[in-house]
C-alpha atoms as one frame of an Amber mdcrd trajectory, in Angstrom:
protein
 144.004 -83.507-114.522 144.773 -86.962-113.337 146.467 -89.201-115.781 146.217
 -92.893-115.809 149.577 -95.008-116.421 148.401 -95.937-119.922 147.924 -92.070
-120.764 151.606 -90.931-120.337 151.533 -90.072-124.125 148.657 -87.489-123.303
 150.088 -85.788-120.375 153.098 -84.911-122.299 151.085 -83.480-125.147 149.108
 -81.474-122.346 152.432 -80.020-121.004 153.635 -79.448-124.177 150.684 -77.435
-125.534 150.727 -75.482-121.985 154.056 -74.456-122.329 153.355 -73.295-125.853
 150.628 -71.441-124.592 152.856 -69.750-121.757 155.630 -69.278-124.299 152.926
 -67.332-126.556 152.128 -64.879-123.699 155.634 -64.278-122.681 156.899 -63.756
-126.212 154.077 -63.099-128.471 155.023 -65.929-130.543 152.665 -67.344-133.383
 151.838 -70.825-131.946 148.426 -71.834-133.233 149.526 -73.863-135.824 151.992
 -76.064-133.562 149.241 -76.677-130.911 146.669 -77.372-133.453 149.360 -80.241
-134.587 149.837 -81.674-131.110 145.984 -81.788-130.447 145.635 -83.599-133.624
 148.065 -86.113-132.393 146.535 -85.912-128.959 143.092 -87.234-130.381 144.764
 -89.802-132.571 146.407 -91.037-129.269 143.014 -90.982-127.772 141.225 -93.163
-129.966 143.975 -95.475-130.032 143.946 -96.040-126.409 140.153 -95.996-125.876
 139.059 -98.288-128.726 141.819-101.153-127.003 140.729-101.032-123.498 141.654
-104.008-121.505 139.812-104.786-118.459 142.335-103.690-115.942 142.459-100.353
-117.694 138.819-100.113-117.614 138.922-101.003-113.751 141.146 -98.073-113.666
 138.695 -95.871-115.319 135.980 -97.114-113.286 137.780 -95.619-110.139 139.576
 -92.636-111.756 139.323 -89.977-109.182 137.737 -87.623-111.442 135.150 -89.515
-112.781 131.723 -88.150-112.341 130.031 -89.777-109.061 126.292 -89.812-108.012
 126.046 -86.229-106.651 127.427 -85.053-109.990 124.790 -86.928-111.859 122.051
 -85.521-109.988 123.054 -82.030-109.976 123.120 -82.388-114.162 120.298 -84.602
-114.874 117.483 -83.773-112.085 116.378 -80.601-110.576 114.929 -79.668-107.348
 116.694 -82.290-105.403 115.164 -82.531-101.720 117.696 -85.218 -99.566 116.229
 -87.454 -97.334 118.033 -88.831 -94.542 118.478 -91.540 -91.808 117.076 -95.083
 -91.302 114.778 -94.568 -88.872 116.815 -97.226 -86.775 120.304 -96.247 -86.131
 121.720 -93.250 -87.937 122.316 -91.520 -91.235 124.914 -93.309 -93.565 126.707
 -90.936 -95.550 127.542 -93.206 -98.084 124.249 -93.528 -99.490 122.321 -90.572
-100.462 118.723 -90.244-101.459 115.941 -87.905-101.863 113.007 -86.767-104.346
 113.717 -84.948-107.495 112.346 -83.804-110.897 113.560 -85.709-114.243 112.246
 -83.039-116.791 109.047 -82.245-115.103 108.165 -85.821-113.625 108.750 -86.861
-110.151 111.294 -89.509-109.080 112.797 -90.894-105.810 116.684 -91.181-106.560
 119.024 -93.762-104.464 122.715 -94.053-104.915 126.151 -94.616-103.651 128.405
 -91.750-103.303 132.290 -92.022-103.021 133.169 -88.383-102.521 135.557 -86.216
-104.717 138.769 -85.784-102.338 139.847 -87.017 -99.212 137.710 -85.066 -96.676
 134.324 -85.705 -98.580 135.836 -89.698 -99.082 135.775 -90.154 -95.188 132.564
 -88.129 -95.124 131.153 -90.847 -97.257 133.239 -93.805 -96.070 134.600 -94.403
 -99.407 131.019 -95.153-100.966 131.308 -98.216 -98.674 127.785 -98.387 -96.582
 126.968 -99.941 -93.677 123.873-101.609 -92.410 122.319 -98.478 -91.685 122.699
 -97.112 -95.004 120.807-100.552 -96.482 117.929 -99.926 -94.132 117.646 -96.476
 -95.321 117.682 -97.828 -98.846 114.834 -99.851 -97.689 112.885 -97.141 -96.379
 113.428 -95.261 -99.643 112.358 -98.214-101.895 109.133 -98.537 -99.874 108.531
 -94.642 -99.933 108.839 -95.020-103.770 106.392 -98.038-103.794 103.870 -95.973
-101.373 104.147 -92.804-103.757 104.045 -94.838-107.111 107.294 -92.883-108.072
 109.988 -94.123-110.340 113.000 -95.327-108.334 116.392 -94.839-109.771 119.434
 -95.848-108.293 122.951 -94.802-109.147 125.801 -97.233-108.083 129.470 -96.519
-107.238 130.852 -98.491-104.468 133.986-101.113-104.212 131.430-103.360-101.938
 129.560-102.744 -98.698 131.547-101.768 -95.783 133.384-105.000 -94.383 134.211
-103.713 -90.851 133.583-105.733 -87.642 130.970-102.886 -86.075 128.800-103.285
 -89.739 129.023-106.844 -89.077 127.972-106.461 -85.165 124.741-104.731 -86.815
 123.726-107.411 -89.570 125.556-106.397 -92.535 124.579-109.667 -94.604 121.008
-109.514 -93.714 120.666-105.487 -94.338 121.678-106.356 -97.810 119.424-109.245
 -98.158 116.749-107.534 -96.754 117.496-104.506 -99.495 117.179-107.302-102.140
 114.161-108.664-101.098 112.525-104.976-100.851 113.650-103.953-103.949 112.149
-107.308-105.795 108.663-106.107-104.230 108.938-102.504-105.092 105.590-101.474
-106.545 107.264 -98.788-109.365 109.650 -98.725-111.989 112.985 -99.329-110.469
 116.466 -98.293-112.922 119.936 -98.936-111.809 122.846 -97.409-113.150 126.384
 -98.840-112.574 128.679 -95.538-113.075 131.641 -96.557-111.819 132.470 -99.532
-109.560 129.725-102.151-108.965 131.345-104.368-106.409 129.559-107.401-104.603
 126.439-107.631-102.766 127.051-104.108-101.911 126.023-102.991-105.580 123.531
-105.762-106.113 121.678-104.370-103.117 120.763-101.351-105.270 120.689-103.234
-108.517 117.984-105.608-108.181 115.864-103.550-110.391 113.772-103.787-113.686
 116.230-102.387-115.655 120.274-102.296-115.071 122.445 -99.894-117.063 126.369
 -99.141-117.095 128.304 -96.685-118.456 130.561 -98.429-120.594 133.825 -97.495
-118.842 132.352 -98.952-115.487 132.727-102.462-113.950 130.020-104.748-112.266
 131.288-108.129-110.257 130.988-110.237-107.827 134.483-109.396-106.265 137.207
-106.858-106.612 140.046-108.138-108.840 142.286-107.304-105.994 140.091-109.665
-103.904 139.718-112.160-106.396 143.655-112.090-106.760 143.895-112.348-102.964
 141.962-115.876-102.742 142.996-117.198-105.506 146.726-116.527-105.368 147.143
-115.121-101.429 148.142-111.746-103.044 146.676-108.711-104.542 149.846-108.930
-107.331 147.586-110.562-109.632 144.441-108.464-109.830 145.017-107.716-113.420
 145.302-111.586-114.158 141.971-111.868-112.494 140.448-108.780-114.078 140.940
-110.552-117.246 138.639-113.596-116.265 135.977-112.119-113.869 133.809-110.923
-117.023 133.463-107.228-115.128 133.291-104.904-117.958 129.797-103.760-119.570
 130.604-105.367-122.903 131.002-108.734-120.598 127.644-107.905-118.279 125.498
-107.298-121.661 126.452-110.364-123.247 125.603-112.406-120.148 122.534-110.366
-119.734 123.229-109.489-116.473 122.512-105.681-117.564 120.203-104.138-120.109
 121.737-101.559-121.858 125.202 -99.587-122.196 125.572 -95.705-121.875 128.599
 -95.205-124.341 131.256 -93.028-123.174 133.024 -91.130-125.775 136.788 -91.395
-126.451 138.446 -90.506-123.514 136.242 -91.353-120.735 133.454 -89.899-118.763
 135.616 -87.576-116.687 136.585 -85.942-119.821 132.914 -85.580-121.232 130.777
 -85.124-118.462 128.154 -83.188-119.818 127.691 -85.519-122.925 127.507 -88.507
-120.706 124.876 -86.927-118.428 123.041 -85.852-121.455 122.816 -89.348-122.847
 122.212 -91.023-119.549 119.251 -88.379-118.941 117.687 -89.415-122.433 117.962
 -92.999-121.523 116.366 -92.995-118.248 113.019 -90.648-119.727 112.951 -93.269
-122.295 113.174 -96.344-120.053 110.667 -95.002-117.543 108.452 -94.292-119.924
 108.374 -97.782-121.164 108.214 -99.487-117.567 105.154 -97.323-116.774 103.368
 -98.965-119.740 103.210-102.117-117.455 101.080-102.542-114.362 102.780-103.144
-110.799 102.033-106.861-111.337 103.496-106.924-114.268 106.697-105.350-112.975
 107.010-107.101-109.974 106.722-110.621-111.516 109.173-110.035-114.322 111.386
-108.521-112.069 111.247-111.557-109.787 111.529-113.958-112.589 114.637-112.136
-113.959 116.509-112.660-110.837 115.457-116.067-110.242 117.062-117.311-113.714
 120.363-116.389-112.523 120.350-119.139-110.087 118.712-121.526-112.366
């Protein structure tokens, strides 16, 4: 288990529990009562920490290395996932994964950014930062969802689009803008879920949907706290200060009507309660799709466009 800096006491409790278990195996001492006492203290500390999280602590949770990624949710929520590759123009972008799947017995199309879970997979997926070919693949998938009239479910976990020179040369900004345009006119129910980081245009390219959800310890913002700090104070040292002003938490986004629903994570975060979060998210997705299916395609598009146009009024 990876512990964040504000979880220092939790780490000490777990080390103490492991030491007692080891001692019990080596000497046959009865330690159950002592372990129960420590577990009680640990749960109290968990509750204290997770009921008073600051925006900067939520940023750290959203980036937690053990936090479930897009692939984890695909494996736990859906079945018979069949991947789709390539943008048919340049190449395959592993930062964005897509494919057909079944949500219970209903076919859907999945699109999502994937960060990876260790150094090798993070390099493979470019740390979840898509290039133009990734967003052009997204457009292809959105058009396919429209053509087949299958609900589109997008998972978002990215610090932003890849900012490299090669991406800019291949039209990064245009690819993001086109993804938003295609999504606005997608003739099928579209749902987006921010499961970790939702950074800048790289996130909104996949979040221009009928319904946008966030896990409670995820973030969604126009720029990262470090980026904001670098612009305002010429240093990333003020990232915590920036995070307190950016209104990036799920609660802030719901109050500002940027998102529609929060999937509450249990005390301890999604990385400690992966199955519970997956179950709650699956239930929310099924309910939302059933509600959106009551609307005609014309109504969906009109309502979706009106929603995003209102952001700039």
